[in-house]
XYZ file of C-alpha atoms in Angstrom:
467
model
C 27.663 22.863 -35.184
C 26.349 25.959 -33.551
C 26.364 25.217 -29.231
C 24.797 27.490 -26.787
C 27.548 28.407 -24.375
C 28.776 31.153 -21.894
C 32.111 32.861 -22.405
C 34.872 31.647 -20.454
C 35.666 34.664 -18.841
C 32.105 35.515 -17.660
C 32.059 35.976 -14.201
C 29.516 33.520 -12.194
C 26.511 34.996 -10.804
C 24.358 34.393 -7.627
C 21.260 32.772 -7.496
C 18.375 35.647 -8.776
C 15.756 35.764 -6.152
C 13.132 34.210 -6.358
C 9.263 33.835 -4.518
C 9.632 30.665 -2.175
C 13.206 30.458 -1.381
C 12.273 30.487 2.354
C 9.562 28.283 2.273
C 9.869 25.277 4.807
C 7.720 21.954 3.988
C 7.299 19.340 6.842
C 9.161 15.377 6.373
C 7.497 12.295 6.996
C 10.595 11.660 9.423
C 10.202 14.541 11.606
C 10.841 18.300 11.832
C 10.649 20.522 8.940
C 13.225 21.770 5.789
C 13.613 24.377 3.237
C 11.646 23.666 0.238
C 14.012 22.954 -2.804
C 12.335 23.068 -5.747
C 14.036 21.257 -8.513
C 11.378 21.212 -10.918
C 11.407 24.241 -13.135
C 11.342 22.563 -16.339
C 7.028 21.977 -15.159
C 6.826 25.479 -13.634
C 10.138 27.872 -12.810
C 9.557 30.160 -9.910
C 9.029 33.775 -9.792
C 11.371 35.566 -10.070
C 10.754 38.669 -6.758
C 11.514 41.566 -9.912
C 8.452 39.838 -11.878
C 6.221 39.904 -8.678
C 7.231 43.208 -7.596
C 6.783 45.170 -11.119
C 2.802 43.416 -11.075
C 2.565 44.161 -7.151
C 3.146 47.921 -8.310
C 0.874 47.952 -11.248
C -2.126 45.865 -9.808
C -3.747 48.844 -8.524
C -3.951 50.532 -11.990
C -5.291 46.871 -13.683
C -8.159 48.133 -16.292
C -9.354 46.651 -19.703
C -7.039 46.622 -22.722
C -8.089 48.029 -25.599
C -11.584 48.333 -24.418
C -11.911 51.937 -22.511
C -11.055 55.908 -23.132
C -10.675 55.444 -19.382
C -6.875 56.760 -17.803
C -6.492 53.086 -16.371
C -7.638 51.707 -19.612
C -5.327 53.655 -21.595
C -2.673 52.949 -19.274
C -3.168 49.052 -19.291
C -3.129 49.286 -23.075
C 0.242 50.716 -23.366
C 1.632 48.139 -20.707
C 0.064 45.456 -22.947
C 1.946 46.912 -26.104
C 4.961 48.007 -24.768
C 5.188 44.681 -23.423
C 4.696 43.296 -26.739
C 7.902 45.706 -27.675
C 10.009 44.375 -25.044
C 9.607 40.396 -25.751
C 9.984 41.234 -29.898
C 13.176 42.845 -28.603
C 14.286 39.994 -25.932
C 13.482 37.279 -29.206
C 15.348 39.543 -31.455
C 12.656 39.478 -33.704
C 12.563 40.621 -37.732
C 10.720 43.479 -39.053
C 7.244 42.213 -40.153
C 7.898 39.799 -37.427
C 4.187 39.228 -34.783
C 4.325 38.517 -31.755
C 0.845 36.912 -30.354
C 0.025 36.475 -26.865
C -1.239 33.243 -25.909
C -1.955 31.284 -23.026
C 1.045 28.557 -23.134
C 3.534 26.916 -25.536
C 0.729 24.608 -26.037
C -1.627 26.668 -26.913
C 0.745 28.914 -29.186
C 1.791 25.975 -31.315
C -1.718 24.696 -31.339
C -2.578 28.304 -32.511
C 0.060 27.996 -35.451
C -1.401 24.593 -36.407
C -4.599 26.317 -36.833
C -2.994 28.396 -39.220
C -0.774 26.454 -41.780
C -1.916 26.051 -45.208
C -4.633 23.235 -45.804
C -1.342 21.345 -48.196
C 1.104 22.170 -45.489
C 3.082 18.668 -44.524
C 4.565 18.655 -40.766
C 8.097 17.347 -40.138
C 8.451 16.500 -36.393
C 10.438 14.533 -34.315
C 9.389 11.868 -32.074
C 11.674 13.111 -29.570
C 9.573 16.103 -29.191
C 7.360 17.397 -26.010
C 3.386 16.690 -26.913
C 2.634 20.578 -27.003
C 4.952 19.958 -30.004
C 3.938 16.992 -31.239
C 0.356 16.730 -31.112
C -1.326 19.765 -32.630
C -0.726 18.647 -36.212
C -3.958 17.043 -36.351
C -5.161 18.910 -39.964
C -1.718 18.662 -41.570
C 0.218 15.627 -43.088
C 2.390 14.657 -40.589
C 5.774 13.030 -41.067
C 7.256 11.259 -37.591
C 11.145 11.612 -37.712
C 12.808 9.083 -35.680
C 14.639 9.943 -32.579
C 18.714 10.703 -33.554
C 21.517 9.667 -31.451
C 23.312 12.975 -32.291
C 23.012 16.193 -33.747
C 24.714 15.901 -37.062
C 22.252 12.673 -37.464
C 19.323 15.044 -36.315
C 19.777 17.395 -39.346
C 20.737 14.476 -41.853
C 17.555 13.109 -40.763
C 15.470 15.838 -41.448
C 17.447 16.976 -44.838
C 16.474 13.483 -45.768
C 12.953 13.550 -44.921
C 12.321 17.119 -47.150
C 14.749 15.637 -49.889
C 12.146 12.764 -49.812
C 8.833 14.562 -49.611
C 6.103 12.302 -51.457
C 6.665 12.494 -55.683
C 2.881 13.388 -55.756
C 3.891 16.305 -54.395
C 6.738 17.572 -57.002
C 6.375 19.715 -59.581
C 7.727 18.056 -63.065
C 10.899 20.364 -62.319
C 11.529 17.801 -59.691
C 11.270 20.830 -56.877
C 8.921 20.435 -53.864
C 5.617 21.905 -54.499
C 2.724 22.979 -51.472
C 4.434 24.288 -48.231
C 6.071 22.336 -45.240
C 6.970 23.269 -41.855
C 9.293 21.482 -39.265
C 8.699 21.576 -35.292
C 11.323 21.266 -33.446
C 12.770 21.806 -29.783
C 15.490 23.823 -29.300
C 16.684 21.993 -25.701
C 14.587 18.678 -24.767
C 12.649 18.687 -21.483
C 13.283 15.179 -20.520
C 17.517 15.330 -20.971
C 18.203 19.134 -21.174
C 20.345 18.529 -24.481
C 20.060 20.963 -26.823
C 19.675 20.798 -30.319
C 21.384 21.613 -33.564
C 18.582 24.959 -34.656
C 20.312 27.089 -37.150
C 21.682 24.092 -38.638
C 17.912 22.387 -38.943
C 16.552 25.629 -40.144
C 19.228 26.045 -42.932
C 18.219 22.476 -43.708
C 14.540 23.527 -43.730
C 14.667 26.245 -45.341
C 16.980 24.668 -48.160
C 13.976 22.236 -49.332
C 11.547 25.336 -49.223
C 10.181 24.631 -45.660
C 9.480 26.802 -42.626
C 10.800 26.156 -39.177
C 8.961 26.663 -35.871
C 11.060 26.764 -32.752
C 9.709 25.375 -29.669
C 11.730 27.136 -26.911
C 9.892 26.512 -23.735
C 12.723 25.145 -22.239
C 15.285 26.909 -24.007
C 14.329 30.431 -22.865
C 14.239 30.716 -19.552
C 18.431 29.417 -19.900
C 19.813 31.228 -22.957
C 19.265 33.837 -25.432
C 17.109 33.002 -28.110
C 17.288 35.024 -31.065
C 14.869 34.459 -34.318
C 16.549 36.339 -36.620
C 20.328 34.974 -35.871
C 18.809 31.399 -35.627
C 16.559 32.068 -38.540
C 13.683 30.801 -37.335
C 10.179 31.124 -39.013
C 8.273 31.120 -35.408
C 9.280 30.555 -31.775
C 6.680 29.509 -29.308
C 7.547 29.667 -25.338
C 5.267 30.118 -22.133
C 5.898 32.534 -19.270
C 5.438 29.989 -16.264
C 9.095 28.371 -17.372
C 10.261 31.599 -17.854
C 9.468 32.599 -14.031
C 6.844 34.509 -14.840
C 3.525 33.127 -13.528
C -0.278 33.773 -14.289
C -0.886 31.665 -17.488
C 0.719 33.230 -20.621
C 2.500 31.925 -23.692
C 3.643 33.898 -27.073
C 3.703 32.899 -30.509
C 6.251 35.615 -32.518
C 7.259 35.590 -36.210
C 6.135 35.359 -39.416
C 3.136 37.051 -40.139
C 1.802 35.854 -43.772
C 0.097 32.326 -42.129
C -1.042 33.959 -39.643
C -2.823 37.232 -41.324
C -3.968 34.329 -44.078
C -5.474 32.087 -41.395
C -8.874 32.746 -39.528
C -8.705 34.247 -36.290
C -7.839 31.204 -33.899
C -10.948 32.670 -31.573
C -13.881 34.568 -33.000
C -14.674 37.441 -30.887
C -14.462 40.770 -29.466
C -10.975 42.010 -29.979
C -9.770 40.117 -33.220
C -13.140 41.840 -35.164
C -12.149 45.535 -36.702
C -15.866 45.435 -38.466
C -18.893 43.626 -38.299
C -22.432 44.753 -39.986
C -25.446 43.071 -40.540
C -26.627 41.353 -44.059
C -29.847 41.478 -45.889
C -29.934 37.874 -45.640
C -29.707 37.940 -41.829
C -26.508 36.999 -41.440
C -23.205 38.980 -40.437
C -20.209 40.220 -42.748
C -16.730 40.569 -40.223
C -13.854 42.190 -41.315
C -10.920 40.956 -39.017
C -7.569 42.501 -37.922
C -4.430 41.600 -40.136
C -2.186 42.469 -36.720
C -1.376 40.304 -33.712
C -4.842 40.914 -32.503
C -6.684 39.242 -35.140
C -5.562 35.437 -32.555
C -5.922 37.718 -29.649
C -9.733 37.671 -29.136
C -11.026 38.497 -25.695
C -9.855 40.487 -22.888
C -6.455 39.998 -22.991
C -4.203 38.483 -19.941
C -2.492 41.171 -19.305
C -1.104 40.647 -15.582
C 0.147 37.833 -17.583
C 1.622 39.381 -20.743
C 3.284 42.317 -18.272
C 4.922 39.218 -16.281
C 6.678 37.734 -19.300
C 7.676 41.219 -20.276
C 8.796 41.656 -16.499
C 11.544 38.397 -16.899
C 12.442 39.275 -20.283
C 13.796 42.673 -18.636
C 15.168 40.626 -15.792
C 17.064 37.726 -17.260
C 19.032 40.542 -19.630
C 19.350 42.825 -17.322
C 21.198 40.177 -15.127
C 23.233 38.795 -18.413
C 22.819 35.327 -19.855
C 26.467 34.733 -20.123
C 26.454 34.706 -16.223
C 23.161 33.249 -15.627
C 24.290 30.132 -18.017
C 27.755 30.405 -16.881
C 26.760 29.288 -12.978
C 23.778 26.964 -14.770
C 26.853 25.123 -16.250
C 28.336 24.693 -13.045
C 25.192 23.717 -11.323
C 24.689 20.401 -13.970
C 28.166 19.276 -13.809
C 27.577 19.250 -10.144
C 24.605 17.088 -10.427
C 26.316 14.761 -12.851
C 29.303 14.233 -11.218
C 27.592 13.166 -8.413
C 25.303 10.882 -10.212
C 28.023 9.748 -11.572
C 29.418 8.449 -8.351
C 26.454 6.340 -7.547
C 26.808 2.781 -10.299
C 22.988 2.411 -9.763
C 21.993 5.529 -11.153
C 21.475 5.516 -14.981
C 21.147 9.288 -17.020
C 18.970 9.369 -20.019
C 20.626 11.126 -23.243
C 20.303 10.985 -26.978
C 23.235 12.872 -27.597
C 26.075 11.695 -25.289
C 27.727 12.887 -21.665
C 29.197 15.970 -24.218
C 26.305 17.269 -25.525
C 25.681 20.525 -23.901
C 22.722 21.269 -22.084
C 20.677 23.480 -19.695
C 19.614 22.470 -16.533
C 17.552 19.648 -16.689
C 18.693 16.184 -16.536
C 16.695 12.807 -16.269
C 17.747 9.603 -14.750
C 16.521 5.533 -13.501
C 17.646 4.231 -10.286
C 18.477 0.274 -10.398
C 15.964 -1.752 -8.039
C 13.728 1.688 -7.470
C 10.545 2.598 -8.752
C 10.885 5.616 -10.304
C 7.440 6.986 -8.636
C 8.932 5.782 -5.286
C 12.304 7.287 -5.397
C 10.819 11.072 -6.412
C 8.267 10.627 -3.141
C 11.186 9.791 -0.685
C 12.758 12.840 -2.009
C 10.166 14.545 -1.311
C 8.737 13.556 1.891
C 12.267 12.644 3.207
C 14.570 15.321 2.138
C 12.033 18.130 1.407
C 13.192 18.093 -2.575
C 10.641 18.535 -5.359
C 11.438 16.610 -8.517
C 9.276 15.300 -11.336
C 8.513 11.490 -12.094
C 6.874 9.744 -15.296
C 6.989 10.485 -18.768
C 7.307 13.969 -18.967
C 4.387 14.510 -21.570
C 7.212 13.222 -23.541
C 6.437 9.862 -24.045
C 7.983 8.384 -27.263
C 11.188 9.842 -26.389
C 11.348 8.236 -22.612
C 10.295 4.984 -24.060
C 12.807 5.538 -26.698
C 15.315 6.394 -23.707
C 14.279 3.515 -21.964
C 14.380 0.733 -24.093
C 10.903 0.043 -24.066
C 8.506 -1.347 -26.396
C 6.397 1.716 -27.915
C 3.623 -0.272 -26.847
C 4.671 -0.939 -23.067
C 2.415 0.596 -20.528
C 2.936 4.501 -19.048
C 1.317 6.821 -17.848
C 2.932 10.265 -17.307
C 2.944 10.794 -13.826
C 1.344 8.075 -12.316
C 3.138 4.728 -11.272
C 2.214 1.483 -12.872
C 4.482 -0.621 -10.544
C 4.525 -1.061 -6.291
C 7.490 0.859 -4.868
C 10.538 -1.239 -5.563
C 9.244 -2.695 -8.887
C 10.335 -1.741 -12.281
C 8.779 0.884 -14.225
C 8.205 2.618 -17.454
C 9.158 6.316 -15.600
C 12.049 8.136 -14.699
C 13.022 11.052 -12.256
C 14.031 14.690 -13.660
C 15.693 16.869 -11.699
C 15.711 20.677 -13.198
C 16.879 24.342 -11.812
C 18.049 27.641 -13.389
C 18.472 31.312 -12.592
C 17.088 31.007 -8.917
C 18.558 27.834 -7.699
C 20.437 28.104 -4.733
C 23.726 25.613 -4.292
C 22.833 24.465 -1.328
C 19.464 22.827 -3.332
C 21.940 21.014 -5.193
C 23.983 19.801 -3.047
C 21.223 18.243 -0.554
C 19.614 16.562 -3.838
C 23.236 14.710 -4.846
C 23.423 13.834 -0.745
C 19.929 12.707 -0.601
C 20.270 10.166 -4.073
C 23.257 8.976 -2.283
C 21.896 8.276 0.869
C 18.735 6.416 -0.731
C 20.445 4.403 -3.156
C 23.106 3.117 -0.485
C 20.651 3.193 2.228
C 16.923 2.534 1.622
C 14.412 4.899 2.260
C 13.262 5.674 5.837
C 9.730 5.131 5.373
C 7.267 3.060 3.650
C 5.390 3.850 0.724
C 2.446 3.068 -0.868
C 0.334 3.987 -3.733
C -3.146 6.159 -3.612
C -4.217 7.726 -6.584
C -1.941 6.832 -9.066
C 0.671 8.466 -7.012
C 3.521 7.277 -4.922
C 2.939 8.282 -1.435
C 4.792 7.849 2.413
C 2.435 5.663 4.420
C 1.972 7.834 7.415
C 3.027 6.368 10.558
C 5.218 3.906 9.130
C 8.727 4.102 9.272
C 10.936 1.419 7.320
C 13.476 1.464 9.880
């Protein structure tokens, strides 16, 4: 099975800098702390380079595509050549597009705009919602979640294998087109997943693959044409690159075949005027045609801006010290019998670094708000916009009550939620090591203040120490 992993003899880097690193948040107990903030999998920091390189060109910001202007025409080449630098970080194909959006979200939602009207969806229910949700047009087929990754890509090979008999041609071979979504590293337990194998398996029963790699990014080298991939979607704010932009790169035949995702300015090479009152609109065939609008790009420059950064600095260094990082965290979870860590795959899957866990006789909503208020440590809580797969994780019932973020149970009482703790490429040791200290401390302990909840959120109730 093809792993992600750093060579041995990679040297291990420092932490890259990062905005924030020096912020200090008050505690509920007094005095104030650092800020670690060990929640990149919902939004990574900026990276200083990123910030910096749009610090320098903010002052020449003009329209793209819109102006014989100098700053127009110098905006326009940052906007391409930045479209040049992330086909070249992706390792894209020739023919390959690559499409700004605004998010993962929005990029897969784009390329569910675009299949064929026949296409059937494979998906698994492990999968994030940006990946599972936007299938709304297509025939959807739910895979269940697999307990490992050989089972992952049996699963799927059987699912194609089995594709509907209306649907065969009297050769006995598929007929209309399919596609399977899938993650390449999950955001709730970090483990990442079998891809070339599941798009050799795809691509065997005459589907096409779409790679969601939000989370696998901003950790290791993706590459479309050595994972043969038919699209990877990803979003710049995991990627530590901020200001709300996402791309959508590969094949181009869907998308040139589809109708612009947004009508307007920008994806329009022609429009004239009918006899009958009504407009004829010849649109672009290139990566403009789902571009319409004034394009984002302090956002597309920033994405372009990491991409530089992360290989500049060398992924087999960057995951060589993110390596070292999670078997820090799980050792020391590890120590602690009341601490439970979710996985579908086993302690020896590999994984980047984001890892989720349930504390015995806490409420998960409770336990991430003493972290924070206590300790000054910024973690997520709830379902992770993941929800099958948590309940899956769980135990549940797919029918139990949760609610992605927001407690259903008094601190203390069981709930359907869980804690993730996540870092990369700017996390510095000492965030990791005051995270193990502080689950240790609360679990053996108590927390040092009360807690109560406003809002659908966990929060300290000022004033009121436990002890």
């Amino acid at each position: 099975m093809s792993v992600f992993t750093a060579a041995a003899d990679q040297s291990i880097c420092t932490p890259l800098p990062v905005l924030g690193k020096d912020v200090t948040v008050p505690l509920v107990t007094g005095g104030e702390v650092t800020y670690a903030a060990l929640d990149y999998a919902a939004s990574a920091p900026a990276l200083q380079r990123v910030w910096d390189d749009v610090a320098a060109y903010a002052p020449y910001y003009g329209s793209v595509h819109r102006g014989a202007g100098y700053l127009s025409q110098l905006s326009t080449d940052l906007f391409e050549s930045s479209r040049v630098t992330v086909a070249e970080f992706l390792g894209c194909r020739e023919g390959d597009q690559v499409i700004f959006t605004r998010s993962t979200t929005d990029s897969l939602n784009l390329l569910a705009a675009a299949v064929p009207a026949d296409c059937e969806v494979f998906v698994f229910e492990t999968e994030h919602h940006a990946s599972l949700l936007p299938w709304r047009d297509a025939r959807v087929t739910y895979l269940n979640a697999p307990r490992t990754p050989d089972q992952a890509v049996a699963t799927l090979e059987r699912a194609l294998a089995d594709r509907d008999p209306q649907l065969r041609s009297s050769s006995g071979g598929p007929v209309g087109p399919a596609l399977v979504c899938v993650t390449g590293a999950s955001n709730v337990t970090g483990e990442l997943w079998p891809v070339k194998e599941l798009a050799a398996a795809a691509h065997a029963h005459g589907a096409r693959i779409v790679l969601d790699a939000a989370q696998l990014a901003p950790h290791h080298p993706v590459n479309i044409a050595e994972l043969d991939v038919d699209w990877v979607a990803f979003s710049g704010h995991k990627l530590y690159a901020p200001f709300g932009s996402g791309v959508l790169a590969g094949r181009s035949d869907w998308l040139c075949d589809a109708e612009p995702y947004l009508a307007g300015g920008g994806a329009s090479r022609k429009v004239a005027r009918r006899t009958d009152g009504g407009v004829d609109v010849e649109w672009h065939t290139t990566a403009a045609r789902h571009e319409a609008g004034s394009p984002n790009v302090i956002g597309v420059y920033s994405i372009a801006s990491a991409c530089k950064a992360l290989t500049e600095a060398g992924f087999d260094s960057l995951v060589a010290r993110e390596q070292q990082l999670v078997s820090e965290v799980r050792a020391g979870l590890a120590e602690v019998p009341e601490v439970k860590v979710l996985s579908l795959f086993g302690d020896a899957a590999p994984r980047v670094g984001v890892i989720s866990f349930v504390v015995e006789g806490w409420n998960s909503s409770h336990f991430a708000a003493a972290l924070s208020a206590e300790y000054g440590i910024g973690v997520r809580d709830g379902l992770f916009c993941a929800h099958p797969l948590v309940r899956t994780l769980l135990g549940s019932d797919p029918q139990d009550v949760g609610e992605c973020g927001a407690p259903e149970a008094e601190p203390g009482e069981k709930s359907l939620n869980a804690i993730r703790v996540s870092f990369g490429a700017g996390t510095p040791d000492e965030h990791i090591e005051r995270f193990v200290r502080a689950v240790k401390e609360l679990v053996s302990e108590g927390a040092q203040w009360k807690y109560r909840t406003e809002d659908g959120r966990c929060v300290p109730d000022r004033g009121t120490a436990q002890h």
